[in-house]
XYZ file of C-alpha atoms in Angstrom:
433
model
C 331.737 -97.781 154.523
C 333.153 -94.523 156.223
C 335.359 -93.638 152.848
C 332.618 -94.311 150.960
C 330.301 -92.216 152.264
C 333.788 -89.880 152.978
C 333.415 -90.221 148.207
C 329.283 -89.501 148.221
C 330.339 -86.571 150.343
C 332.509 -85.226 148.632
C 331.476 -85.833 144.927
C 327.924 -83.823 145.743
C 330.671 -80.777 147.123
C 332.058 -81.037 143.596
C 329.122 -81.433 141.901
C 327.679 -78.699 143.868
C 330.617 -76.574 143.156
C 329.490 -77.724 138.886
C 326.403 -76.214 138.726
C 327.325 -73.044 141.239
C 324.913 -69.682 143.088
C 321.798 -72.373 144.204
C 323.336 -75.564 142.738
C 325.254 -75.807 145.868
C 321.998 -76.578 147.841
C 320.471 -78.688 145.544
C 323.362 -81.208 145.095
C 323.920 -80.678 149.215
C 320.151 -82.526 149.500
C 321.428 -85.650 146.681
C 324.079 -86.287 149.034
C 321.830 -86.718 152.233
C 319.431 -88.624 150.596
C 322.449 -91.098 149.174
C 323.410 -91.099 152.720
C 319.968 -91.769 154.383
C 318.195 -93.904 152.542
C 320.739 -95.466 150.517
C 323.945 -96.337 152.968
C 321.488 -96.420 156.471
C 322.907 -93.210 158.181
C 320.296 -91.179 160.718
C 320.401 -87.555 158.947
C 321.751 -84.741 160.775
C 320.235 -82.054 162.274
C 318.464 -79.400 159.799
C 320.591 -75.928 160.642
C 317.559 -74.511 160.948
C 318.244 -71.139 162.911
C 321.589 -70.696 160.569
C 319.273 -70.903 157.905
C 316.361 -68.442 159.702
C 319.460 -65.719 160.776
C 320.716 -65.556 157.165
C 317.188 -65.023 156.116
C 315.599 -61.994 158.133
C 319.134 -59.902 158.089
C 319.314 -60.799 154.007
C 315.391 -59.528 154.418
C 316.428 -55.799 156.282
C 319.085 -55.826 153.792
C 317.699 -56.135 151.063
C 314.764 -53.277 152.264
C 317.679 -50.872 152.914
C 318.213 -52.089 149.115
C 315.509 -50.603 147.827
C 314.888 -48.007 150.033
C 318.320 -46.474 148.491
C 320.687 -46.735 151.458
C 322.968 -49.619 149.398
C 323.202 -47.351 146.975
C 323.898 -44.860 149.603
C 326.664 -46.763 151.678
C 327.766 -47.896 147.738
C 327.928 -43.643 146.455
C 329.832 -42.627 150.510
C 332.902 -45.176 149.873
C 333.267 -44.318 146.737
C 333.976 -41.062 147.487
C 336.949 -43.288 149.502
C 338.187 -45.054 147.128
C 338.629 -41.832 144.493
C 339.813 -39.409 147.340
C 343.028 -41.451 147.710
C 343.162 -43.598 145.017
C 346.975 -44.446 144.700
C 345.015 -46.201 148.198
C 342.645 -48.404 147.127
C 344.812 -51.618 147.391
C 344.121 -50.360 151.085
C 340.789 -48.382 150.854
C 338.478 -50.785 149.348
C 339.128 -54.069 151.410
C 338.538 -51.642 154.462
C 335.357 -50.343 152.701
C 334.391 -54.233 151.832
C 335.326 -55.258 155.677
C 332.585 -52.794 157.384
C 330.489 -53.477 154.905
C 329.890 -56.639 155.346
C 330.760 -55.778 159.189
C 327.475 -54.210 158.922
C 325.359 -55.935 157.250
C 326.103 -59.470 157.830
C 326.100 -60.752 154.999
C 329.308 -60.089 151.705
C 326.754 -59.675 149.241
C 326.541 -56.646 150.002
C 330.834 -56.504 148.636
C 328.813 -57.428 144.961
C 327.868 -53.222 144.001
C 331.501 -51.765 145.343
C 333.385 -54.537 143.394
C 332.757 -52.248 140.627
C 333.768 -49.419 141.553
C 337.100 -50.797 142.577
C 337.712 -52.581 139.373
C 337.285 -48.952 137.811
C 339.464 -46.903 140.707
C 342.245 -48.983 139.753
C 341.855 -48.940 136.444
C 342.335 -45.028 136.000
C 345.085 -44.487 137.847
C 346.782 -47.732 136.347
C 346.803 -50.318 139.953
C 346.117 -53.630 139.005
C 342.831 -54.509 139.647
C 343.166 -57.574 141.596
C 345.697 -56.876 143.606
C 342.655 -54.180 145.563
C 339.646 -56.718 144.358
C 341.669 -59.901 146.110
C 341.619 -58.618 148.992
C 337.981 -56.713 149.742
C 336.154 -60.651 148.365
C 338.983 -61.834 151.652
C 337.567 -58.835 153.099
C 333.961 -59.535 153.008
C 334.341 -63.209 153.416
C 336.265 -62.289 156.939
C 334.205 -59.703 157.809
C 331.666 -62.626 158.985
C 333.211 -63.657 161.515
C 333.213 -60.770 163.529
C 330.085 -59.187 162.405
C 327.794 -59.149 165.828
C 323.997 -59.968 163.355
C 325.858 -62.508 161.079
C 325.024 -66.292 161.226
C 328.255 -67.647 161.977
C 329.129 -64.971 164.966
C 324.989 -65.507 167.102
C 325.817 -69.294 166.560
C 329.439 -69.429 168.215
C 328.445 -67.366 170.711
C 325.448 -69.821 171.692
C 327.928 -72.408 172.240
C 330.294 -70.398 173.988
C 328.555 -69.208 176.640
C 328.629 -72.563 178.848
C 331.712 -71.973 178.949
C 331.037 -68.609 180.399
C 332.365 -66.673 177.065
C 330.664 -63.715 176.632
C 328.877 -62.351 172.390
C 330.808 -59.137 173.528
C 334.988 -60.963 174.449
C 333.659 -63.109 171.297
C 333.272 -59.256 169.316
C 336.010 -58.191 171.030
C 337.928 -60.882 169.683
C 337.114 -60.628 166.529
C 336.938 -57.333 164.789
C 339.944 -56.175 166.140
C 341.963 -59.637 164.867
C 340.241 -60.111 161.696
C 341.016 -56.170 160.351
C 344.636 -56.120 161.636
C 344.334 -59.331 159.513
C 342.942 -57.799 156.403
C 344.572 -54.702 155.857
C 348.422 -56.425 156.579
C 347.381 -58.185 154.359
C 346.356 -55.890 151.190
C 350.112 -54.205 152.410
C 351.150 -57.803 151.305
C 348.893 -57.093 147.321
C 350.384 -54.491 146.350
C 353.115 -56.494 145.471
C 351.505 -59.175 144.194
C 351.691 -59.981 140.096
C 352.929 -57.939 137.140
C 351.902 -54.342 137.566
C 349.608 -53.486 135.039
C 351.481 -51.939 132.487
C 353.253 -54.678 132.122
C 351.074 -57.304 132.356
C 350.937 -59.557 128.163
C 347.018 -59.935 128.254
C 345.987 -56.506 129.820
C 348.662 -54.848 126.704
C 346.602 -57.313 124.176
C 342.804 -56.598 125.596
C 344.256 -52.431 125.419
C 345.517 -53.093 121.683
C 342.222 -54.488 120.138
C 339.844 -51.947 122.622
C 338.177 -53.633 124.779
C 339.268 -51.515 127.652
C 337.349 -48.394 127.746
C 336.887 -45.732 130.383
C 333.164 -45.119 132.443
C 331.710 -41.902 133.393
C 332.121 -41.092 137.142
C 328.541 -39.662 137.271
C 327.339 -43.509 136.438
C 325.184 -44.105 139.454
C 321.941 -43.009 140.476
C 321.931 -40.666 142.915
C 320.482 -42.362 145.985
C 316.809 -41.604 146.984
C 315.901 -39.753 149.104
C 314.818 -42.250 151.722
C 318.464 -43.745 151.679
C 320.063 -41.827 154.808
C 316.953 -42.743 156.448
C 316.182 -46.368 156.014
C 320.141 -46.529 156.388
C 319.583 -44.664 159.941
C 316.706 -47.500 161.193
C 319.579 -50.181 159.959
C 322.197 -49.474 162.512
C 319.833 -48.406 165.123
C 318.748 -52.124 164.461
C 322.022 -53.557 164.608
C 322.324 -51.417 168.063
C 319.327 -52.979 169.655
C 320.906 -56.352 168.385
C 324.252 -55.860 170.625
C 322.643 -54.653 173.992
C 319.794 -57.254 174.022
C 322.499 -60.333 173.351
C 324.798 -58.903 175.769
C 321.802 -57.953 178.474
C 321.083 -61.783 177.811
C 324.280 -62.601 177.921
C 325.043 -64.700 181.705
C 328.494 -63.078 181.754
C 326.329 -59.756 182.216
C 323.415 -60.478 183.372
C 321.623 -57.284 183.900
C 318.310 -59.653 181.978
C 317.830 -63.293 183.699
C 315.821 -65.723 182.354
C 315.751 -63.815 179.098
C 312.013 -63.983 177.205
C 313.524 -64.045 173.594
C 317.101 -65.949 173.336
C 319.870 -64.478 171.214
C 319.059 -65.822 168.123
C 314.933 -65.330 167.933
C 315.390 -61.229 169.803
C 318.204 -60.966 166.260
C 315.642 -62.107 163.823
C 312.748 -60.227 165.344
C 314.444 -57.082 165.197
C 316.174 -57.617 161.508
C 311.920 -58.296 161.451
C 310.828 -55.399 162.588
C 313.773 -52.796 160.415
C 312.660 -54.774 157.512
C 309.100 -53.370 158.816
C 310.259 -49.941 160.020
C 311.738 -49.214 156.525
C 308.460 -50.326 154.582
C 306.417 -48.636 156.666
C 308.534 -44.907 156.567
C 310.634 -44.899 153.916
C 307.050 -45.952 151.283
C 308.426 -48.847 149.046
C 306.506 -51.949 147.985
C 307.203 -54.479 149.132
C 307.468 -56.818 145.071
C 310.894 -55.152 145.259
C 312.197 -56.424 147.812
C 312.145 -59.674 146.545
C 313.337 -58.944 143.018
C 316.355 -57.395 145.076
C 319.681 -58.200 144.214
C 320.977 -58.782 147.899
C 317.116 -60.942 148.342
C 317.941 -63.225 145.634
C 322.040 -63.785 146.618
C 320.696 -64.137 149.986
C 318.098 -66.501 149.603
C 320.262 -68.769 146.857
C 323.204 -68.711 150.164
C 320.551 -69.481 153.037
C 319.792 -72.050 150.499
C 323.163 -73.797 150.168
C 323.373 -73.560 153.815
C 320.184 -76.004 153.882
C 322.182 -78.845 151.901
C 325.683 -78.444 151.955
C 324.626 -78.691 156.256
C 322.718 -80.942 155.909
C 325.215 -82.870 154.462
C 327.707 -82.170 156.402
C 325.868 -82.534 159.621
C 324.839 -86.258 157.883
C 328.383 -86.894 157.718
C 330.077 -85.231 161.161
C 326.800 -86.501 163.127
C 327.585 -90.305 162.212
C 331.114 -90.323 163.142
C 331.231 -87.573 166.144
C 332.779 -90.308 168.996
C 335.356 -91.354 166.459
C 336.075 -88.171 165.061
C 336.348 -87.224 168.497
C 338.277 -89.893 169.945
C 340.868 -89.693 166.653
C 340.925 -85.715 167.196
C 341.719 -85.432 170.395
C 345.131 -86.192 171.757
C 346.668 -84.396 168.221
C 344.399 -81.811 169.247
C 345.332 -81.163 172.530
C 349.521 -80.780 171.631
C 349.109 -79.427 168.409
C 345.885 -77.302 168.539
C 346.432 -75.117 166.387
C 345.109 -77.590 164.226
C 341.574 -76.954 164.301
C 342.515 -73.770 162.905
C 343.215 -76.158 159.930
C 340.265 -78.524 160.327
C 337.936 -75.697 159.661
C 340.156 -74.006 156.387
C 339.520 -77.583 154.539
C 336.023 -77.522 156.198
C 334.305 -74.191 155.072
C 336.244 -74.356 151.609
C 333.730 -77.753 150.634
C 331.284 -76.959 153.389
C 331.328 -73.087 151.324
C 329.516 -71.563 154.896
C 331.097 -70.357 157.382
C 327.521 -70.486 159.376
C 327.360 -74.622 158.717
C 330.623 -75.158 158.695
C 330.484 -73.335 162.463
C 327.539 -75.582 163.172
C 328.867 -78.118 162.432
C 332.118 -78.424 164.121
C 332.582 -75.958 166.097
C 329.835 -78.354 169.448
C 332.910 -81.320 168.314
C 335.974 -78.931 168.362
C 334.897 -76.995 171.643
C 334.181 -80.817 173.473
C 338.693 -81.056 172.899
C 340.011 -78.039 172.836
C 339.691 -74.497 175.233
C 337.502 -71.218 174.258
C 340.644 -70.380 172.865
C 341.920 -71.907 171.257
C 338.551 -72.057 169.637
C 337.588 -68.783 168.758
C 341.744 -68.395 168.360
C 341.163 -70.778 165.145
C 336.985 -69.680 163.933
C 338.640 -67.232 160.863
C 339.759 -70.018 159.530
C 335.392 -70.603 158.678
C 335.641 -68.246 156.432
C 338.692 -70.075 154.206
C 335.474 -69.414 150.804
C 337.653 -68.233 148.540
C 339.774 -72.078 147.742
C 337.577 -73.473 144.705
C 336.922 -69.891 142.402
C 333.239 -70.562 142.652
C 331.946 -68.733 145.589
C 329.634 -65.333 144.027
C 331.931 -62.468 144.904
C 334.879 -63.937 143.737
C 333.232 -64.493 140.397
C 331.997 -61.367 140.443
C 334.785 -59.842 140.754
C 336.945 -61.551 138.114
C 334.124 -60.255 135.761
C 334.109 -57.276 136.424
C 337.642 -56.434 136.183
C 337.755 -55.624 132.061
C 341.802 -55.668 131.960
C 342.522 -58.956 132.015
C 344.161 -58.995 135.706
C 341.829 -60.593 137.168
C 341.288 -64.679 135.933
C 341.896 -67.874 137.174
C 344.611 -69.870 136.176
C 343.853 -73.520 134.345
C 345.144 -75.301 137.398
C 342.287 -74.570 139.419
C 343.491 -73.503 142.011
C 346.394 -71.017 140.293
C 343.783 -67.491 140.907
C 345.051 -64.006 143.073
C 341.951 -64.700 145.542
C 344.159 -68.278 146.855
C 347.222 -66.511 148.617
C 345.623 -63.366 150.524
C 343.260 -65.285 151.897
C 345.752 -67.697 153.058
C 347.441 -65.661 154.139
C 345.012 -63.422 155.775
C 343.400 -66.720 158.005
C 346.312 -67.099 158.914
C 346.538 -63.796 160.173
C 343.828 -63.781 161.849
C 344.328 -66.852 163.917
C 348.214 -65.640 164.898
C 346.554 -62.937 165.756
C 343.632 -64.669 167.979
C 345.920 -66.919 169.680
C 347.309 -63.308 171.180
C 344.221 -61.832 171.740
C 342.778 -65.019 173.095
C 344.160 -65.030 176.272
C 344.079 -61.240 177.173
C 340.258 -61.055 176.485
C 339.381 -64.294 178.087
């Protein structure tokens, strides 16, 4: 029956990937229905904390977007990209990495992808090079963001092992950023140069490639800077509070608010202050692109993580007994397991919630933290929204998905980047801890 149940899980995930977007969550619910009412399994835990963190963070980010803050950040990013266009393959992932680090969601990359594609095309750089690593950077940065659901949930799991919130960030931020930069250097040599690409030549001959004006983006609103400041201060408050209540620091004993609740509270407070001080219409927040994308992500996590928890929870003892000896001998295999799990579960937070508790029962915290970046393998199946957006925004045709599904320009940079993250993690984690 285990194999039948596994087939159900994989079939529903495949169905979700075909439906796309919020359909991933819907397909997960179908799987839960079959596993529980059909095959008699106990329903797994719903990742309520993950979903609520995503919702509150997205609410604050969407408020900042309506106030013009996101456009302000993108304008600054465009200035950086255009200042050194020949280095766009290095600068593009740097921009998307830090935007995700700040916002706690990779959906901020949507705003910068058109700029990256245009600057690359204008300067004769194959757009697939900066676009591919920029998308990967926006995914990997989730495991380093102080306000991402994946980091918050994982830090909660680590506290019984005397590993603090700042310890996790002190490892994940430098290892992930260094891996992104080194991978970007490799991306400079991937694929044919633009002028030698046959599809680009065909599109040029057909008149399908046009140059756009640089001033097409609207001037950010006067409230933009204030909204960014409010959001940045809320993140600082999260870091300070999460550090203060950490048992390893112990500034606040027996805190009234646990870390999860505090992050939700600070994010909602940030959204409230942006609405009040920047005088924006709350109805506009609901229609903001980041809000729609974020709520879709929350629904995906609900369905897919619930499905994963239902299957894993039913077989957790067997998984631990089977994997225990193997992971003791080959601890790096945890990263491989997380890689393939996140490919299917479609979410860093969902993968962390489903597998990390069991992993920490089998391996030491150093191995778990070093392997943490592997939960970002959302690029393997070419169905993730930012990946598809990068393909659509590259009118040169250099960023394309092949007929074999896996032969797309994101696969090699993503795999290399995660491998480097894990390798650096195994070096830095023992030093920090």
